[in-house]
Amino acid sequence: MLELLLEEDRVYDGYPKETFVQRFREYFDEVNKHPYGAAPFNAYMGKVYDTPVEQTAYNFVNELGVWAFGFSFDGDQHHVTDIHQQWCIDSPSQIPVTYLEPHIYYLDDKFDYTETDELSQLKSVLSDAVSEIETELMENGFLKLDFCRQWFYEYLDFYDLDAYFDYNIYSFQKKYIEYALSIDEIIHYYESEKMAEKYWRKFMAIPVLTLEVLNKWLVSVRQDFDFVLLDIEITSDYKNAVFTSGPLCYDFNDIQFTHNICAILQQYQINDSKSFPASQNGI
């Protein structure tokens, strides 16, 4: 549909039509793999206010409330002269529940892109960084703690999150940043492992687990434990002793104690109100 709407040999939002359409198709291939990315995505009219001139735009949202992208259009109903990707569209008729992260177009896709020596060097370095991870995964099936630490700090200088979340990156940065995001989160797990092991061994050494004893243990954990870890989404494969976070697979043995502590804290819903069970009966 988009291909028919746009004219040949024109530039849209700074991108040649062929590139504009191709990247959009690639993006929707990824959307279709998302667990909540079921089509169709219907257009809901709204307004864009953070532009020099107020524009009419459209959020594209599916029946599950998943927002995939937003566009504003220049021209009229018969002739589109330009399209602009939009992220902040006020559309009261359909408020999205979940937002995808649409890295659809990249700086090196633009019609006037010129690859400088500096960009060429950056591309080479990030290609090496991605290759190291993919070689490690191919050889071992997962990433180990020591590898992650060494890789992350070796390539930390190129970890440009501001550009990533502003959708202002080159195509060769995307996979590197997604790998670095995953490892950055998991390093927090690694850093908590010694403390988690201490608390886990205390928990397992309790001869009779009463709610009073459990409360004291939970309060003690709460004072030292990083609760950000509870928000990190991982999927564990206990049979093969691995887990995944984002696009990468890791050795479960490196975070087993932290995982166990997180499971207990989530079960008892520890929060700022310290609403622990009050009974002293055995459990």
Coordinates of C-alpha atoms in Angstrom, one line a residue:
M1 CA 0.0 0.0 0.0
L2 CA 2.8 2.4 0.9
E3 CA 4.6 1.6 -2.3
L4 CA 1.6 2.6 -4.3
L5 CA 1.0 5.8 -2.4
L6 CA 4.5 7.1 -3.0
E7 CA 5.9 8.4 -6.3
E8 CA 9.0 7.0 -7.9
D9 CA 12.3 9.0 -7.8
R10 CA 11.1 11.1 -4.9
V11 CA 12.6 11.6 -1.5
Y12 CA 10.4 11.1 1.6
D13 CA 11.5 12.4 5.0
G14 CA 15.1 12.5 3.6
Y15 CA 15.0 8.9 2.2
P16 CA 14.7 7.7 -1.4
K17 CA 11.4 6.0 -2.0
E18 CA 12.9 2.6 -2.5
T19 CA 14.8 2.8 0.8
F20 CA 11.8 4.2 2.6
V21 CA 9.6 1.3 1.5
Q22 CA 12.2 -1.4 2.0
R23 CA 13.0 -0.4 5.6
F24 CA 9.3 -0.2 6.4
R25 CA 8.9 -3.8 5.2
E26 CA 11.8 -4.9 7.3
Y27 CA 10.4 -3.3 10.3
F28 CA 7.0 -4.9 9.9
D29 CA 8.7 -8.3 9.5
E30 CA 10.0 -7.7 13.1
V31 CA 6.7 -6.4 14.3
N32 CA 5.0 -9.6 13.1
K33 CA 7.4 -11.6 15.3
H34 CA 6.4 -9.6 18.4
P35 CA 4.1 -11.6 20.8
Y36 CA 1.6 -8.8 20.6
G37 CA 2.3 -7.5 17.1
A38 CA -0.8 -9.0 15.4
A39 CA -2.2 -7.1 12.5
P40 CA -4.1 -5.2 11.5
F41 CA -2.8 -1.8 12.7
N42 CA -5.5 0.7 12.3
A43 CA -4.9 4.5 11.8
Y44 CA -6.1 6.9 14.5
M45 CA -6.0 10.6 13.7
G46 CA -4.3 13.0 16.1
K47 CA -2.2 16.1 16.3
V48 CA 1.5 16.7 16.5
Y49 CA 2.2 19.9 18.6
D50 CA 6.0 19.8 19.0
T51 CA 6.6 21.0 15.4
P52 CA 6.8 24.6 14.0
V53 CA 3.3 24.1 12.5
E54 CA 0.7 22.0 14.1
Q55 CA 0.2 18.9 12.0
T56 CA -2.4 16.2 11.5
A57 CA -0.9 12.7 12.0
Y58 CA -1.9 9.1 12.6
N59 CA -1.0 6.6 15.2
F60 CA -1.1 3.0 14.0
V61 CA -2.4 0.8 16.8
N62 CA -3.6 -2.8 16.7
E63 CA -6.6 -4.3 18.6
L64 CA -4.3 -5.2 21.6
G65 CA -3.4 -1.6 22.0
V66 CA 0.2 -2.0 20.6
W67 CA 1.5 1.1 18.9
A68 CA 3.8 0.3 16.0
F69 CA 4.5 3.7 14.4
G70 CA 3.2 7.1 13.7
F71 CA 3.2 9.2 10.5
S72 CA 2.2 12.7 9.4
F73 CA 1.6 13.4 5.7
D74 CA 2.2 16.5 3.6
G75 CA -0.1 17.0 0.6
D76 CA -3.8 16.1 0.2
Q77 CA -5.9 13.0 0.0
H78 CA -5.0 12.5 -3.6
H79 CA -1.3 13.4 -3.6
V80 CA 1.4 12.8 -0.9
T81 CA 4.4 15.1 -1.2
D82 CA 6.2 13.9 2.0
I83 CA 5.9 11.7 5.0
H84 CA 7.4 12.3 8.4
Q85 CA 7.8 9.7 11.1
Q86 CA 6.3 10.9 14.4
W87 CA 6.5 9.5 18.0
C88 CA 4.4 12.0 20.0
I89 CA 0.9 12.1 18.5
D90 CA -2.0 13.2 20.6
S91 CA -4.8 10.8 19.5
P92 CA -7.5 10.7 22.1
S93 CA -9.7 8.3 20.2
Q94 CA -7.2 5.4 20.8
I95 CA -4.6 5.7 23.5
P96 CA -1.9 3.0 23.1
V97 CA -1.2 0.5 25.9
T98 CA 2.2 -0.7 24.7
Y99 CA 4.8 1.1 22.5
L100 CA 7.2 -0.7 20.3
E101 CA 10.5 0.8 19.5
P102 CA 10.4 1.6 15.8
H103 CA 13.9 1.9 14.5
I104 CA 12.7 2.0 10.9
Y105 CA 15.1 4.4 9.2
Y106 CA 18.7 5.2 9.8
L107 CA 21.1 8.1 9.1
D108 CA 23.0 6.2 6.5
D109 CA 19.8 5.6 4.6
K110 CA 19.4 9.3 3.8
F111 CA 19.8 10.3 0.2
D112 CA 22.6 12.7 1.0
Y113 CA 24.6 10.4 3.3
T114 CA 28.3 10.5 2.8
E115 CA 30.5 8.0 4.7
T116 CA 33.5 9.9 6.2
D117 CA 36.7 8.3 7.4
E118 CA 35.4 8.6 11.0
L119 CA 32.2 6.8 10.2
S120 CA 34.0 4.1 8.3
Q121 CA 36.2 3.5 11.3
L122 CA 33.2 3.4 13.6
K123 CA 31.5 0.9 11.4
S124 CA 34.6 -1.3 11.4
V125 CA 34.9 -1.2 15.2
L126 CA 31.2 -2.0 15.8
S127 CA 31.3 -4.8 13.3
D128 CA 34.2 -6.3 15.2
A129 CA 32.2 -5.9 18.5
V130 CA 29.1 -7.7 17.0
S131 CA 31.3 -10.4 15.5
E132 CA 33.0 -11.2 18.8
I133 CA 29.6 -11.8 20.5
E134 CA 28.2 -13.9 17.6
T135 CA 31.4 -16.0 17.4
E136 CA 31.2 -16.6 21.2
L137 CA 27.5 -17.7 20.9
M138 CA 28.3 -19.9 17.9
E139 CA 31.2 -21.7 19.7
N140 CA 29.6 -22.0 23.2
G141 CA 25.9 -21.4 22.8
F142 CA 25.9 -18.7 25.5
L143 CA 27.9 -15.9 27.0
K144 CA 29.9 -16.2 30.2
L145 CA 30.4 -13.5 32.9
D146 CA 34.1 -12.9 32.2
F147 CA 33.5 -12.5 28.4
C148 CA 30.6 -10.0 29.0
R149 CA 32.6 -7.8 31.4
Q150 CA 35.6 -7.7 29.1
W151 CA 33.5 -7.0 26.0
F152 CA 31.3 -4.4 27.6
Y153 CA 34.1 -2.3 29.0
E154 CA 36.2 -2.6 25.9
Y155 CA 33.4 -1.2 23.7
L156 CA 31.8 1.1 26.3
D157 CA 32.9 4.3 24.6
F158 CA 30.6 3.5 21.6
Y159 CA 27.5 2.9 23.8
D160 CA 25.4 5.9 22.6
L161 CA 22.0 5.4 24.3
D162 CA 20.8 9.0 23.7
A163 CA 21.1 8.5 20.0
Y164 CA 19.4 5.1 20.2
F165 CA 16.4 6.3 22.1
D166 CA 16.2 9.4 19.9
Y167 CA 16.0 7.1 16.9
N168 CA 19.0 8.9 15.5
I169 CA 21.5 6.2 14.7
Y170 CA 23.3 4.6 11.8
S171 CA 22.2 1.1 10.7
F172 CA 25.5 -0.4 11.7
Q173 CA 25.0 0.9 15.3
K174 CA 21.7 -0.9 15.9
K175 CA 22.7 -4.5 16.6
Y176 CA 25.8 -3.3 18.6
I177 CA 23.6 -1.2 20.9
E178 CA 21.0 -3.9 21.3
Y179 CA 23.7 -6.3 22.4
A180 CA 25.2 -3.7 24.7
L181 CA 21.8 -2.9 26.3
S182 CA 21.3 -6.6 27.1
I183 CA 24.8 -7.1 28.6
D184 CA 24.5 -3.8 30.5
E185 CA 21.4 -5.1 32.3
I186 CA 22.8 -8.5 33.0
I187 CA 26.0 -7.0 34.5
H188 CA 23.8 -5.8 37.3
Y189 CA 22.8 -9.4 37.9
Y190 CA 26.5 -10.4 37.9
E191 CA 27.4 -7.7 40.4
S192 CA 24.8 -8.8 42.9
E193 CA 25.7 -12.5 42.8
K194 CA 28.0 -12.6 45.8
M195 CA 25.6 -10.8 48.0
A196 CA 22.7 -12.9 46.7
E197 CA 24.7 -16.1 47.4
K198 CA 25.2 -14.9 51.0
Y199 CA 21.5 -14.3 51.6
W200 CA 20.5 -17.5 49.8
R201 CA 22.8 -19.6 52.0
K202 CA 21.3 -17.9 55.1
F203 CA 17.8 -18.7 53.8
M204 CA 18.6 -22.4 53.1
A205 CA 20.3 -22.7 56.6
I206 CA 17.1 -21.7 58.5
P207 CA 16.1 -24.8 60.4
V208 CA 12.4 -23.9 60.8
L209 CA 10.9 -21.3 58.5
T210 CA 8.3 -19.3 60.3
L211 CA 6.7 -16.1 59.0
E212 CA 8.5 -14.2 61.8
V213 CA 11.9 -15.5 60.6
L214 CA 10.9 -15.0 57.0
N215 CA 10.0 -11.3 57.8
K216 CA 13.4 -10.7 59.4
W217 CA 15.2 -12.3 56.4
L218 CA 13.2 -10.3 53.9
V219 CA 13.8 -7.0 55.8
S220 CA 17.6 -7.8 55.8
V221 CA 17.6 -8.6 52.1
R222 CA 15.6 -5.4 51.3
Q223 CA 18.3 -3.2 52.9
D224 CA 21.0 -4.5 50.6
F225 CA 19.4 -5.8 47.4
D226 CA 19.1 -3.9 44.1
F227 CA 15.4 -3.9 43.3
V228 CA 16.0 -2.8 39.8
L229 CA 16.8 -6.4 39.2
L230 CA 13.2 -7.3 39.6
D231 CA 12.3 -5.3 36.5
I232 CA 14.9 -7.0 34.2
E233 CA 13.1 -9.5 31.9
I234 CA 14.9 -12.8 31.5
T235 CA 13.7 -16.2 30.3
S236 CA 15.3 -19.2 32.0
D237 CA 16.0 -22.6 30.4
Y238 CA 16.8 -24.6 33.6
K239 CA 17.3 -27.8 31.6
N240 CA 20.1 -26.4 29.6
A241 CA 21.3 -24.0 32.4
V242 CA 21.0 -20.9 30.2
F243 CA 18.8 -17.8 30.2
T244 CA 18.0 -15.1 27.6
S245 CA 17.7 -11.4 28.0
G246 CA 16.9 -9.4 24.9
P247 CA 18.6 -10.9 21.9
L248 CA 21.4 -12.8 23.9
C249 CA 21.8 -16.1 25.7
Y250 CA 23.8 -16.4 28.9
D251 CA 25.1 -19.0 31.4
F252 CA 22.5 -19.4 34.1
N253 CA 25.2 -20.6 36.6
D254 CA 26.5 -17.0 36.7
I255 CA 23.3 -15.6 38.1
Q256 CA 21.6 -18.5 39.9
F257 CA 21.6 -17.0 43.4
T258 CA 20.4 -13.6 42.2
H259 CA 17.7 -15.4 40.3
N260 CA 16.6 -17.3 43.4
I261 CA 16.5 -14.2 45.5
C262 CA 14.5 -12.3 42.9
A263 CA 12.0 -15.2 42.7
I264 CA 11.5 -15.0 46.5
L265 CA 11.1 -11.2 46.5
Q266 CA 8.6 -11.3 43.7
Q267 CA 6.6 -14.0 45.5
Y268 CA 6.3 -12.0 48.6
Q269 CA 5.8 -8.7 46.7
I270 CA 8.3 -6.6 48.6
N271 CA 7.7 -2.9 48.3
D272 CA 8.3 0.4 50.0
S273 CA 5.5 -0.1 52.5
K274 CA 7.2 -3.2 53.9
S275 CA 4.0 -5.1 53.8
F276 CA 5.3 -8.5 54.9
P277 CA 3.2 -11.3 56.4
A278 CA 2.5 -10.6 60.1
S279 CA 1.7 -14.1 61.4
Q280 CA 4.3 -16.1 63.3
N281 CA 2.9 -19.5 62.4
G282 CA 5.2 -22.0 60.7
I283 CA 5.0 -22.3 56.9

